[in-house]
Short mmCIF file of N, CA and C and ligand atoms in Angstrom, two decimals:
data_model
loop_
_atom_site.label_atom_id
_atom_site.label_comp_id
_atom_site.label_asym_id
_atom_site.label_seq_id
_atom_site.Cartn_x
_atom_site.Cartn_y
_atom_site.Cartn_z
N UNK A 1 80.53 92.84 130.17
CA UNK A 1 80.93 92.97 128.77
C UNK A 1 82.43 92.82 128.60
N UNK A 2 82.86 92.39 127.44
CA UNK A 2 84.47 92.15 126.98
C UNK A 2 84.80 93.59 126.68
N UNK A 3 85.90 93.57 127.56
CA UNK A 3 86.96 94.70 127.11
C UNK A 3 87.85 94.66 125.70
N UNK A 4 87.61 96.23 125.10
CA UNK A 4 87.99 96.18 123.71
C UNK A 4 89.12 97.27 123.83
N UNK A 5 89.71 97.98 124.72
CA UNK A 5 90.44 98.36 124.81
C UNK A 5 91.70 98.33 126.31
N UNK A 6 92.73 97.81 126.09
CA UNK A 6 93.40 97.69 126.92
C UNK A 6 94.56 98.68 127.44
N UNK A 7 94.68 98.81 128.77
CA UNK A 7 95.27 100.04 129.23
C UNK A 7 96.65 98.93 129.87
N UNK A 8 97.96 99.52 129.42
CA UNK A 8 98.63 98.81 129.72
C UNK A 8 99.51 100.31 130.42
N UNK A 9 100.14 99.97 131.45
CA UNK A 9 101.57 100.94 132.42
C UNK A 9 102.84 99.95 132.71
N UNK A 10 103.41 100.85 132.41
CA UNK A 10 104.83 99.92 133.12
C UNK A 10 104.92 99.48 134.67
N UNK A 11 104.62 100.30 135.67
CA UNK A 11 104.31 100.25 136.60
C UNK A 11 103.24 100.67 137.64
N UNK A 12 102.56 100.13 138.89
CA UNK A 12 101.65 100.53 139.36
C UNK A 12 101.71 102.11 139.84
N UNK A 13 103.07 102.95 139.65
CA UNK A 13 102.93 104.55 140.02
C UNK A 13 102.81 104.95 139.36
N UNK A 14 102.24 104.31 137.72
CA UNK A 14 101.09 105.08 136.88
C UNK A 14 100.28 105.43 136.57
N UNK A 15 99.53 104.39 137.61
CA UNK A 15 97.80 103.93 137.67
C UNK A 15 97.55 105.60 137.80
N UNK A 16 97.67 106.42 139.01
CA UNK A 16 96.67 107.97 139.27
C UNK A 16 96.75 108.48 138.05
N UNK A 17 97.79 108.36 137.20
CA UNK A 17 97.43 109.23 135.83
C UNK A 17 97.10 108.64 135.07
N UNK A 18 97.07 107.47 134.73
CA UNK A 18 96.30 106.23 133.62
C UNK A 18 95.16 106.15 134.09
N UNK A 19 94.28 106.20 135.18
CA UNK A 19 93.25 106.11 135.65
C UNK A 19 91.99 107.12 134.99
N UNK A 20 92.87 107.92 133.91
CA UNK A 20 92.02 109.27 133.67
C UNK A 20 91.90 108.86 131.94
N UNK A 21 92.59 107.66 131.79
CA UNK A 21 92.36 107.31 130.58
C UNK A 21 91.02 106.69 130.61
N UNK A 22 91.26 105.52 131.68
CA UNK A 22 89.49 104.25 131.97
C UNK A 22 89.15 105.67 132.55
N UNK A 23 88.42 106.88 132.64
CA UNK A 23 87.60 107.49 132.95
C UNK A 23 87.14 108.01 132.09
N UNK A 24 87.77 108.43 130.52
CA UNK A 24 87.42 108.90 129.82
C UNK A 24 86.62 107.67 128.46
N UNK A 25 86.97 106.82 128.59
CA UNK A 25 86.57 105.56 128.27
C UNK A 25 85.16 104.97 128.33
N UNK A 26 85.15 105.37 129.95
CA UNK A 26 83.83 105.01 130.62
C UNK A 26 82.75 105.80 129.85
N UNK A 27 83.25 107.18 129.96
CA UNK A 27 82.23 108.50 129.65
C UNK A 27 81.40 108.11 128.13
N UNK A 28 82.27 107.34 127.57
CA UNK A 28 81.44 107.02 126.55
C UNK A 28 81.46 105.46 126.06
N UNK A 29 81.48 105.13 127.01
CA UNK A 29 80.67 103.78 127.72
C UNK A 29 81.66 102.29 126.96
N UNK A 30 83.22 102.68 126.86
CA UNK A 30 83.83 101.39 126.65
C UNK A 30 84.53 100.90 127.10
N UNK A 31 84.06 99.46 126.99
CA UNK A 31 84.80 98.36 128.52
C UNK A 31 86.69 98.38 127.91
N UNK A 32 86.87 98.41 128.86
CA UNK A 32 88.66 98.24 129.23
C UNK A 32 88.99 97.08 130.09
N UNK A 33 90.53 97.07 129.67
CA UNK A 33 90.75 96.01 130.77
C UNK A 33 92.32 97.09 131.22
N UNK A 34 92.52 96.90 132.81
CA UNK A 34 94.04 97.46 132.79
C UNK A 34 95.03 96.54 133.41
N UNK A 35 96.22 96.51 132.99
CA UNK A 35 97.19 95.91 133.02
C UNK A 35 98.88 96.53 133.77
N UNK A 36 99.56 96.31 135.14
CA UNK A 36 100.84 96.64 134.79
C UNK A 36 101.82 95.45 133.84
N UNK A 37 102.32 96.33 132.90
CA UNK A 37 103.11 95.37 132.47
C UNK A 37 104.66 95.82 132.19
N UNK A 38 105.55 95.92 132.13
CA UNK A 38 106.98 96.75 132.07
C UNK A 38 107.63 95.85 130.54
N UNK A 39 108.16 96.88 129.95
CA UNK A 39 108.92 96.32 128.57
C UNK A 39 110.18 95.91 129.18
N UNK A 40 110.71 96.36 130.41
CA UNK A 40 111.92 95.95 131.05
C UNK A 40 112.21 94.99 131.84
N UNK A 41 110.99 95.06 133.01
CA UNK A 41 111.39 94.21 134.25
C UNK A 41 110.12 92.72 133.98
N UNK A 42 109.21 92.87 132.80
CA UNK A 42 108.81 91.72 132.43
C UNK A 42 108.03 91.51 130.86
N UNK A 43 109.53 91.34 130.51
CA UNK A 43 109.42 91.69 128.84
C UNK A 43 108.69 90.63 128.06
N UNK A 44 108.64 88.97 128.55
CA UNK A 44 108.27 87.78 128.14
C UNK A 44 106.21 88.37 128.18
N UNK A 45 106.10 88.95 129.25
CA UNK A 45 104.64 88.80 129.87
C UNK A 45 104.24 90.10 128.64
N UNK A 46 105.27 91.16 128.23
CA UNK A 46 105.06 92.18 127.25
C UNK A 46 104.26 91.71 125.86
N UNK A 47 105.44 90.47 125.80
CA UNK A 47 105.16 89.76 124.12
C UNK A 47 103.84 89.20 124.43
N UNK A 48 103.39 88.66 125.42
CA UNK A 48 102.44 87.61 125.13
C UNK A 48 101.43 88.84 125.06
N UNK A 49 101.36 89.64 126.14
CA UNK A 49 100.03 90.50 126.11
C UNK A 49 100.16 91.20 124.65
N UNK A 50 100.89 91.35 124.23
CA UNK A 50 100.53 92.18 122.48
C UNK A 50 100.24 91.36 121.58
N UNK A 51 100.81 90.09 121.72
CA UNK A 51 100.47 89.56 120.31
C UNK A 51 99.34 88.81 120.99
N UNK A 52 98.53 88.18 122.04
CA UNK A 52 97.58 87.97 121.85
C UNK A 52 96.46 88.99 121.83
N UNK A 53 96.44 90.07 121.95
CA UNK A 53 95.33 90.90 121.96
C UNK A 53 94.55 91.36 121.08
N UNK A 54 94.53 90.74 120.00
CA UNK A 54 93.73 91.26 118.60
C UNK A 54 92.79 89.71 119.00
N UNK A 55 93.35 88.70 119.38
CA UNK A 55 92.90 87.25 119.35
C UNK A 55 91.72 87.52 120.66
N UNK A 56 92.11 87.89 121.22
CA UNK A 56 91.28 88.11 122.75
C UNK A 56 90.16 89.29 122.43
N UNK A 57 89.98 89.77 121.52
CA UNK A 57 88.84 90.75 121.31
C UNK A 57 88.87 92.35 121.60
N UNK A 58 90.60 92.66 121.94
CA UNK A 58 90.78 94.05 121.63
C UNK A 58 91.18 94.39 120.99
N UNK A 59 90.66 96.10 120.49
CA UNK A 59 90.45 96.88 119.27
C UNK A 59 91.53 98.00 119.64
N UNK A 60 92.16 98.47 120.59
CA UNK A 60 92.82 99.08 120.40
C UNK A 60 93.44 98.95 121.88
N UNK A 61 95.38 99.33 121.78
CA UNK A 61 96.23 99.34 123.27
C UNK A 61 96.61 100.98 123.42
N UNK A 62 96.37 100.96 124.72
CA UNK A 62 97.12 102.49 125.41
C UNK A 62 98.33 101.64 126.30
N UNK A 63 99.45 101.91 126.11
CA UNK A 63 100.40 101.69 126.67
C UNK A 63 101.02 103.32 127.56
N UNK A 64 101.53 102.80 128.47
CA UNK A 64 102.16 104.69 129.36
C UNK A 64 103.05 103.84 129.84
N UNK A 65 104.03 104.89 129.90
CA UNK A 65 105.70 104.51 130.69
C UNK A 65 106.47 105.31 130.34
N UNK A 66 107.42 105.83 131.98
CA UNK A 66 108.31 106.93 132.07
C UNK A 66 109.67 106.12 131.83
N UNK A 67 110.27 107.84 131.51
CA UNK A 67 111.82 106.98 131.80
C UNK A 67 112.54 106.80 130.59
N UNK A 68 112.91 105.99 130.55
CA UNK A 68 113.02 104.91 129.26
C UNK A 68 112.10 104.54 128.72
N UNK A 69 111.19 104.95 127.76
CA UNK A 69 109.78 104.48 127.70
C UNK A 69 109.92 103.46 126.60
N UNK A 70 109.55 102.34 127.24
CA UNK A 70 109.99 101.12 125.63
C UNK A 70 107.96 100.82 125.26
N UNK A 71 107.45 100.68 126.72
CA UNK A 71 106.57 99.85 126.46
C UNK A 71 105.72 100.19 125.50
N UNK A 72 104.86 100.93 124.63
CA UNK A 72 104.30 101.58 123.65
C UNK A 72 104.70 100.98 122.47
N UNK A 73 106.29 100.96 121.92
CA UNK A 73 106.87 100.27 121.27
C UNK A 73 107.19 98.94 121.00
N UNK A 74 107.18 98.08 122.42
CA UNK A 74 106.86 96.93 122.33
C UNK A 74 105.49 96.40 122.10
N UNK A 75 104.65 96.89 122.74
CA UNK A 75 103.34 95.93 122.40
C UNK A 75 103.36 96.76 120.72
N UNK A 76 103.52 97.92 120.22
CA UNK A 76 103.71 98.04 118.73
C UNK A 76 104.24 97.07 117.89
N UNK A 77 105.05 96.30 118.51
CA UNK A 77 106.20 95.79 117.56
C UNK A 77 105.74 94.10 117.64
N UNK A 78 104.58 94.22 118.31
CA UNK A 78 103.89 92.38 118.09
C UNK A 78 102.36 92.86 118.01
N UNK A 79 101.64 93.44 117.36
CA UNK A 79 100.43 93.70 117.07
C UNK A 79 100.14 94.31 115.81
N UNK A 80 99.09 94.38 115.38
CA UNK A 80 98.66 95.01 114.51
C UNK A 80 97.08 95.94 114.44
N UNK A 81 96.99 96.06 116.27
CA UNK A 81 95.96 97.14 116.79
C UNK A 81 96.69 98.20 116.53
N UNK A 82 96.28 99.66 116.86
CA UNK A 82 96.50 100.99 116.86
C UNK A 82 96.69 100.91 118.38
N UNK A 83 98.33 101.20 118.54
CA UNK A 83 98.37 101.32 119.99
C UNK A 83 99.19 103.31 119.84
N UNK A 84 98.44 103.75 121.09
CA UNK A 84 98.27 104.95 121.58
C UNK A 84 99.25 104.66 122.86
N UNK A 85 100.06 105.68 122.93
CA UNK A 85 101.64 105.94 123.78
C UNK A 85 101.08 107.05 124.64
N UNK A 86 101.26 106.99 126.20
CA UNK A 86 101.54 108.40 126.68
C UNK A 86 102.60 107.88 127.54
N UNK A 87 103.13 109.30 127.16
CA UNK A 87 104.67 109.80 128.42
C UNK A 87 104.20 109.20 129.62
N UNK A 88 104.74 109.12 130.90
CA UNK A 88 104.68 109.27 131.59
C UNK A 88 105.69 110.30 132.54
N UNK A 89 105.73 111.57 133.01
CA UNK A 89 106.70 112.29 133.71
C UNK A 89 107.17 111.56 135.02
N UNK A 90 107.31 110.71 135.35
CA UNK A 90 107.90 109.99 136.86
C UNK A 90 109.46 110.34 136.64
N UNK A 91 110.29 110.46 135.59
CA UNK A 91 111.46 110.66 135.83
C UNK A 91 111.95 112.07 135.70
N UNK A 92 113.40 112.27 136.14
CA UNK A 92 114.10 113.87 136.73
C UNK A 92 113.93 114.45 135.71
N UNK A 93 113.77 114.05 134.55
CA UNK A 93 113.76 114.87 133.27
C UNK A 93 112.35 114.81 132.67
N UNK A 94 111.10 114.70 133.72
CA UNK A 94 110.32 115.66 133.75
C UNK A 94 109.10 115.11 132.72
N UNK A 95 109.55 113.83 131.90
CA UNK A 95 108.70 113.34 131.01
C UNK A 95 109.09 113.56 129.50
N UNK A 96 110.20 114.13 129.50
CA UNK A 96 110.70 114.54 128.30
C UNK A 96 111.85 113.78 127.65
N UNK A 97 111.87 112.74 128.59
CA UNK A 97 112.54 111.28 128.09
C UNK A 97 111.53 110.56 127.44
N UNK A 98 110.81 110.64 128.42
CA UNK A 98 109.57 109.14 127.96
C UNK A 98 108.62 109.87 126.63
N UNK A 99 108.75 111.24 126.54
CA UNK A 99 107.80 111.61 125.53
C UNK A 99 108.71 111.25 123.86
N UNK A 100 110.08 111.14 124.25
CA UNK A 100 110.86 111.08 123.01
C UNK A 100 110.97 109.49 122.68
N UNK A 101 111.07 108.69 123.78
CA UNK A 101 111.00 107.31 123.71
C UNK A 101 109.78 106.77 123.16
N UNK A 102 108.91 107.28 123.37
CA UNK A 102 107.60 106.90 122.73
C UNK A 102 107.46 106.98 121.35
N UNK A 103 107.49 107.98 121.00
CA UNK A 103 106.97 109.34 119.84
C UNK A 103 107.86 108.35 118.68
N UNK A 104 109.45 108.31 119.47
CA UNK A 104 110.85 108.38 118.20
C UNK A 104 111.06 107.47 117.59
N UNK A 105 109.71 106.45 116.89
CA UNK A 105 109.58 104.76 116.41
C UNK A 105 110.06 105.17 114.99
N UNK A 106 111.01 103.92 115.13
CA UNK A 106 111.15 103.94 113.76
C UNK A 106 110.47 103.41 112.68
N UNK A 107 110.36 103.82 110.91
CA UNK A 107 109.32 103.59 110.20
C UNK A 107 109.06 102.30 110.08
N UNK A 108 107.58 101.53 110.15
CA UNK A 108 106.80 100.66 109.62
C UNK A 108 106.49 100.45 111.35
N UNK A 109 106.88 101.01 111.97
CA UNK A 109 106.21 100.26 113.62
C UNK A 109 105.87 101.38 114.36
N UNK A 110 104.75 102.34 113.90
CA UNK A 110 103.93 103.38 114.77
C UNK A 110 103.58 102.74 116.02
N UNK A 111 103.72 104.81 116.75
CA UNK A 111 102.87 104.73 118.34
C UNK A 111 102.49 105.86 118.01
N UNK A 112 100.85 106.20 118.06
CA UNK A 112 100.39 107.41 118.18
C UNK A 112 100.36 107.88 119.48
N UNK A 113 101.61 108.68 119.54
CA UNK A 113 101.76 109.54 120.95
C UNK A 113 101.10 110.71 121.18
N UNK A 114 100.56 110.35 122.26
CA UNK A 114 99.73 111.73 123.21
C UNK A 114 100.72 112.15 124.00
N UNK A 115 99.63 113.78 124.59
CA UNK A 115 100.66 114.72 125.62
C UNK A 115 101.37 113.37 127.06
N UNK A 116 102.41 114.86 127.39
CA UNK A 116 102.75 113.57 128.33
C UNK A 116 102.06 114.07 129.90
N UNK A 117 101.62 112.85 130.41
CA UNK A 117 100.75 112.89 132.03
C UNK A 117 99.29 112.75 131.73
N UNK A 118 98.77 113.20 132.45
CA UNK A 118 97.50 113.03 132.38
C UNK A 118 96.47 113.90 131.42
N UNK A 119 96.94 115.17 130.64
CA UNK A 119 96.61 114.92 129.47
C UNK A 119 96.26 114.18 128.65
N UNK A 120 97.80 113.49 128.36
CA UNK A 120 97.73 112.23 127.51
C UNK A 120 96.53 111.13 127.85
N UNK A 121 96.76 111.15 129.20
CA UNK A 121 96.05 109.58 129.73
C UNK A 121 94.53 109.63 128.85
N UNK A 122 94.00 111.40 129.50
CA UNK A 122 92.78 111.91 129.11
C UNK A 122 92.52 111.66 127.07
N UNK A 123 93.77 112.11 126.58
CA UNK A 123 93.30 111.93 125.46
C UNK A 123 94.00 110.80 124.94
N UNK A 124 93.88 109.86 125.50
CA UNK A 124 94.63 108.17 124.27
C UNK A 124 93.16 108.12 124.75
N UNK A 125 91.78 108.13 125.59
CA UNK A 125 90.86 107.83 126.19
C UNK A 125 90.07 108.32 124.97
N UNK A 126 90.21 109.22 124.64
CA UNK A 126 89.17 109.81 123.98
C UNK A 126 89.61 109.46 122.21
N UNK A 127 91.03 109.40 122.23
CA UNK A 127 91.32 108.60 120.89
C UNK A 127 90.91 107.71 120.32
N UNK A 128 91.17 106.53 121.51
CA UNK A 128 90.79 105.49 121.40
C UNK A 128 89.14 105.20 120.62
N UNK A 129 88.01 106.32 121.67
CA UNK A 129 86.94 106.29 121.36
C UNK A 129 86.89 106.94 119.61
N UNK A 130 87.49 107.54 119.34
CA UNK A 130 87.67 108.08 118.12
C UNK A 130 87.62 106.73 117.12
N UNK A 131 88.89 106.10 117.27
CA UNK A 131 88.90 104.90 116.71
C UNK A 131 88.23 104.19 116.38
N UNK A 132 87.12 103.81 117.71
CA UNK A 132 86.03 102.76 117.45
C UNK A 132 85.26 103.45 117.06
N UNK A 133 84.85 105.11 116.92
CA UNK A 133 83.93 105.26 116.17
C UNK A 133 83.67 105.58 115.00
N UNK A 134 84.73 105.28 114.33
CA UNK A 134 85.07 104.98 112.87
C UNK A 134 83.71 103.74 112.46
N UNK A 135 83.78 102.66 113.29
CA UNK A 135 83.23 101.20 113.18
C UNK A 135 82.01 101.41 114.37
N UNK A 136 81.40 102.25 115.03
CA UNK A 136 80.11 102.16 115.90
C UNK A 136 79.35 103.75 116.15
N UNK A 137 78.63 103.28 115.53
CA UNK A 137 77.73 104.43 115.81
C UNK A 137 77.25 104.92 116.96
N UNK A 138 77.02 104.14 117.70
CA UNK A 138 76.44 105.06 119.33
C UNK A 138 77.66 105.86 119.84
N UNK A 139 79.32 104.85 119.52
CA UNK A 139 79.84 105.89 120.47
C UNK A 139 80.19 106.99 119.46
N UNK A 140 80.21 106.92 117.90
CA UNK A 140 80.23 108.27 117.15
C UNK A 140 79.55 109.17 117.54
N UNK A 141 78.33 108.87 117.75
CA UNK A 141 76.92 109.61 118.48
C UNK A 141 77.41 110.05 119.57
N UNK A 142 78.33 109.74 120.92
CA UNK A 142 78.74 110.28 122.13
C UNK A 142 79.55 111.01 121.95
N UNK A 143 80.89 110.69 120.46
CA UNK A 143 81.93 111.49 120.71
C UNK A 143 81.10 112.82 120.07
N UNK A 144 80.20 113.22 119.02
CA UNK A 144 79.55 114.12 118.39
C UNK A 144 79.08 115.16 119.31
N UNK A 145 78.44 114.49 120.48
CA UNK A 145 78.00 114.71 121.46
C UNK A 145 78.35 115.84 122.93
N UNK A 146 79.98 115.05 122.61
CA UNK A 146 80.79 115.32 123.73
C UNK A 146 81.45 117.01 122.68
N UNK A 147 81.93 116.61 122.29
CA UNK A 147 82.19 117.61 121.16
C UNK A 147 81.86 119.13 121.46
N UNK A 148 80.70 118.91 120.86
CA UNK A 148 79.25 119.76 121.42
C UNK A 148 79.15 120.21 122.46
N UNK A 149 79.19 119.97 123.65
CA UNK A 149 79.03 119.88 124.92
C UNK A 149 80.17 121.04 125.42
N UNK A 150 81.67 120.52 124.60
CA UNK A 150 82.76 121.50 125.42
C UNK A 150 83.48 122.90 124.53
N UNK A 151 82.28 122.79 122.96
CA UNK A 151 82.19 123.78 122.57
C UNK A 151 81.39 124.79 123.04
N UNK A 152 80.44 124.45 123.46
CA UNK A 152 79.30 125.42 124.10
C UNK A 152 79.71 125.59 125.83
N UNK A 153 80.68 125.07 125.94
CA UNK A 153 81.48 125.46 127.11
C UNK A 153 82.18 126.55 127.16
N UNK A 154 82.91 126.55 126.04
CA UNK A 154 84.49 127.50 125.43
C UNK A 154 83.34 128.99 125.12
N UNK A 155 81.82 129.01 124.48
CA UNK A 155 81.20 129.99 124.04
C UNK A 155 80.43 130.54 125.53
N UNK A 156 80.48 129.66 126.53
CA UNK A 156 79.50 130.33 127.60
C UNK A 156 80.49 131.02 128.01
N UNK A 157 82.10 130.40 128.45
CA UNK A 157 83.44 131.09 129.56
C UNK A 157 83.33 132.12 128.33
N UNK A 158 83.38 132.36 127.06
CA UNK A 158 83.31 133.28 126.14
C UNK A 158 82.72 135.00 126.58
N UNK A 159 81.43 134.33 126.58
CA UNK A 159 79.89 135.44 127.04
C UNK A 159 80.68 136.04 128.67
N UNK A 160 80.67 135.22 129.15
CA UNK A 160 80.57 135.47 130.76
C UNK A 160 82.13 136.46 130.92
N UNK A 161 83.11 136.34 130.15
CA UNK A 161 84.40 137.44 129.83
C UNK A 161 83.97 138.65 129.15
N UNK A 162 82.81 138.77 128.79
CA UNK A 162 82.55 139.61 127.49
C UNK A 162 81.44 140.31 128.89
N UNK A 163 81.21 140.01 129.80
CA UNK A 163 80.55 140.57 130.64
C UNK A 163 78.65 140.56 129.88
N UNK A 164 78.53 139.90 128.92
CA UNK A 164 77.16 140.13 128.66
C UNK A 164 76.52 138.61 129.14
C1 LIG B 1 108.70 103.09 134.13
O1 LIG B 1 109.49 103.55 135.16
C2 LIG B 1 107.29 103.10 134.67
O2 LIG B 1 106.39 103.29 133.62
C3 LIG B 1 107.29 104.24 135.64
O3 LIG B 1 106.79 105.44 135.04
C4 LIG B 1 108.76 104.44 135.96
C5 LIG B 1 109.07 104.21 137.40
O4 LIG B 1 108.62 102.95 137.79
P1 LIG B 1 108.66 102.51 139.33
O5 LIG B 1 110.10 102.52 139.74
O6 LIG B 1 107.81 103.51 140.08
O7 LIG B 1 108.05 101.14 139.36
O8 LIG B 1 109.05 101.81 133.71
#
């Protein structure tokens, strides 16, 4: 099946925590494609992957990158998908560069930024699915689902503190 959501990193020492994005993806069953791509060290290959990706059949970009975090902002700034930003913490300051680089777009060119690390990764994953299930019912039906599932989680750790 065609991937409708694309996972883009600046670099491959993002993959272990972007990896938890395509896992959460999977869980409710949507194809991805992943990509390194850097807004810095290959900015030409940046433009092409954003502005063709509405043409190529994806519905929504997760971009992640520490540091200096441009990339989120770039594929923002040639698309007109809903692209989803996470931090990445790889640099000394802990992720609290890349969470401000992301987040700090200026008006008419959004990044809906998630937590930074693998939080984030976890929830641009589950955003994303949010997104499409605006427009598809089965995975509305999974996210409803899932929902459900980690509420009656939060009520069992509940009971089992309450000693009954
Ligand atoms: C960013 O710089 C990447 O997203 C990564 O988080 C960080 C370090 O990259 P490498 O030096 O490990 O390639 O662009």
């Amino acid at each position: 099946m065609k991937a409708i959501v694309g996972i883009v990193m600046g670099s491959k020492s993002d993959l272990e925590v972007m990896k938890d994005a395509g896992e959460a993806l999977s869980e409710f069953g949507i194809e991805y494609e992943m990509r390194v791509i850097s807004a810095h060290r290959t900015p030409e290959i940046a433009h092409e992957y954003s502005s063709t990706a509405k043409a190529r059949g994806l519905k929504v970009i997760i971009a992640a990158a520490g540091g200096a975090a441009h990339l989120a902002g770039v594929m923002a700034a040639s698309t007109t998908l809903p692209v989803l930003g996470v931090p990445i913490a790889s640099s000394p300051l802990g992720g609290f560069d890349a969470l401000l680089s992301t987040a700090q777009m200026p008006p008419g060119v959004p990044v809906a930024t998630m937590s930074v690390g693998s939080w984030g990764a976890r929830n641009a994953g589950i955003f994303a699915a949010m997104i499409l299930a605006t427009n598809d019912m089965e995975i509305a039906g999974k996210l409803a689902e899932f929902k459900l599932k980690q509420a009656e989680k939060i009520v069992q750790h509940d009971k089992e503190i309450q000693g009954s």
